[in-house]
XYZ file of C-alpha atoms in Angstrom:
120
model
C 86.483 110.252 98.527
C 90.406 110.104 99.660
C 92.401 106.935 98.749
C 95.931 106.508 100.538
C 98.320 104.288 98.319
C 101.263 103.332 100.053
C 104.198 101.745 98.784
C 108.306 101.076 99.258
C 108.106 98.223 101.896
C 110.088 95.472 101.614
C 112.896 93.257 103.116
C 115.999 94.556 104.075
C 119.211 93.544 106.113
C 119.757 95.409 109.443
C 122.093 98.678 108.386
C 119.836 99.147 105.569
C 117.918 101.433 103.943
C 113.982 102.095 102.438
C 111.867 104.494 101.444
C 108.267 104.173 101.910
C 105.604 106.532 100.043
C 102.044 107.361 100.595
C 99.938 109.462 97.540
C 96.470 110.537 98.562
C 94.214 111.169 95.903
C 90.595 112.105 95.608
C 88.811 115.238 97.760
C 92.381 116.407 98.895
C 91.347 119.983 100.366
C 93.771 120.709 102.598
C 96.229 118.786 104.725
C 96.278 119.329 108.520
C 99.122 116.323 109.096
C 100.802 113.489 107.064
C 102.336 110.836 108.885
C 102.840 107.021 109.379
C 102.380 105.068 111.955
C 103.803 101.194 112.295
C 102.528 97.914 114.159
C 104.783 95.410 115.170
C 103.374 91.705 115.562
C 101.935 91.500 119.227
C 102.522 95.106 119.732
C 100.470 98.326 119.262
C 100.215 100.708 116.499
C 102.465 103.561 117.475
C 103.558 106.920 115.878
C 106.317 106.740 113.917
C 106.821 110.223 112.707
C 104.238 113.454 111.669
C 104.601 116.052 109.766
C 102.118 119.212 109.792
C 101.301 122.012 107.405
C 103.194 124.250 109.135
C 105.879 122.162 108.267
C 106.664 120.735 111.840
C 107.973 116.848 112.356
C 107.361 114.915 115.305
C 109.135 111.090 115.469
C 109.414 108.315 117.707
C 112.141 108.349 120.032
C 113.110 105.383 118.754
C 113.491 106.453 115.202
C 115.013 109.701 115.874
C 118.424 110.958 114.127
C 117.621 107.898 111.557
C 113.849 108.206 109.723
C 113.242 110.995 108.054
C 109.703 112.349 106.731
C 109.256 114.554 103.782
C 106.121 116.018 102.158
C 105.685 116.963 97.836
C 102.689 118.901 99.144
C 101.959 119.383 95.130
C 101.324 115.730 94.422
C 100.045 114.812 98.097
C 102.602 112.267 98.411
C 103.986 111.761 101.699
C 107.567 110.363 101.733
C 109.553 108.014 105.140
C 113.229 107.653 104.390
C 114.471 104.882 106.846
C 117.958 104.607 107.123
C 119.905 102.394 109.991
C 117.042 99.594 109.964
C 117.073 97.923 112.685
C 115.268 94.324 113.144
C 112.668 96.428 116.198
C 111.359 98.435 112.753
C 109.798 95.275 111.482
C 106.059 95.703 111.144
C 102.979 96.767 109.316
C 103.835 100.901 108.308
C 100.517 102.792 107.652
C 100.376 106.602 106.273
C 97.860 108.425 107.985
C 96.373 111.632 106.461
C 94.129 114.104 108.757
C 92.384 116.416 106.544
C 90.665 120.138 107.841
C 87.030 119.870 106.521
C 84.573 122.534 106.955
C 83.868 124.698 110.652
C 87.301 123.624 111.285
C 86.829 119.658 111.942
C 89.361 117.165 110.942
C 88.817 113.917 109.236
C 91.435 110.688 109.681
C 91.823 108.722 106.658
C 94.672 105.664 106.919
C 96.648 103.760 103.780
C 96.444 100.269 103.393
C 99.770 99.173 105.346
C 102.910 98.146 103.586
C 104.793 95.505 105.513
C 108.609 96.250 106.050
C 110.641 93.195 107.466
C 114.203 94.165 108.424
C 116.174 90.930 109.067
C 119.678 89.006 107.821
């Protein structure tokens, strides 16, 4: 019923810059959070940064001061603007959309990972 498309990854030299982009399309009700999360090789998946429908952002203390997240709520697009790359942001970025369904209840859907390689 919801489809995450994700796209913007790429290679890029340390200092540099992407922007990655998630649109959800299908049985998009309403949004509780949009956010990605990344996975390193070797290493687990970890938050990266969230934003809510109150319009809240929570980010990794390691991305802090240099990702930014952004929301078009009318087009469902979720937006990471990465700036500063560093070669530690190399990995496997995945939007993840949580969704309020009926009585309240939340349902996790997950894009299919864009791979973002930061290196000279």
């Amino acid at each position: 019923q919801v489809q995450l498309v994700e796209s913007g990854g790429g290679l890029v030299q340390p200092g540099g810059s992407l922007r990655l982009s998630c649109a959800a399309s299908g049985n998009i009700l309403r949004i509780r959070t949009m956010g990605w999360y990344r996975q390193a090789a070797g290493k687990q998946r970890e938050l990266v940064a969230r934003s809510t429908s109150a319009g809240s952002t929570n980010y990794a203390d390691s991305v802090k001061g240099r990702f930014t997240i952004s929301r078009d709520n009318a087009k469902n697009t979720v937006y990471l603007q990465m700036n500063s790359l560093k070669p530690e942001d190399t990995g496997v970025y995945y939007c993840n959309l949580v969704l309020v369904i009926s009585g309240g209840r939340s349902d996790d859907y997950w894009g299919q990972g864009t791979q973002v390689t930061v290196s000279s």
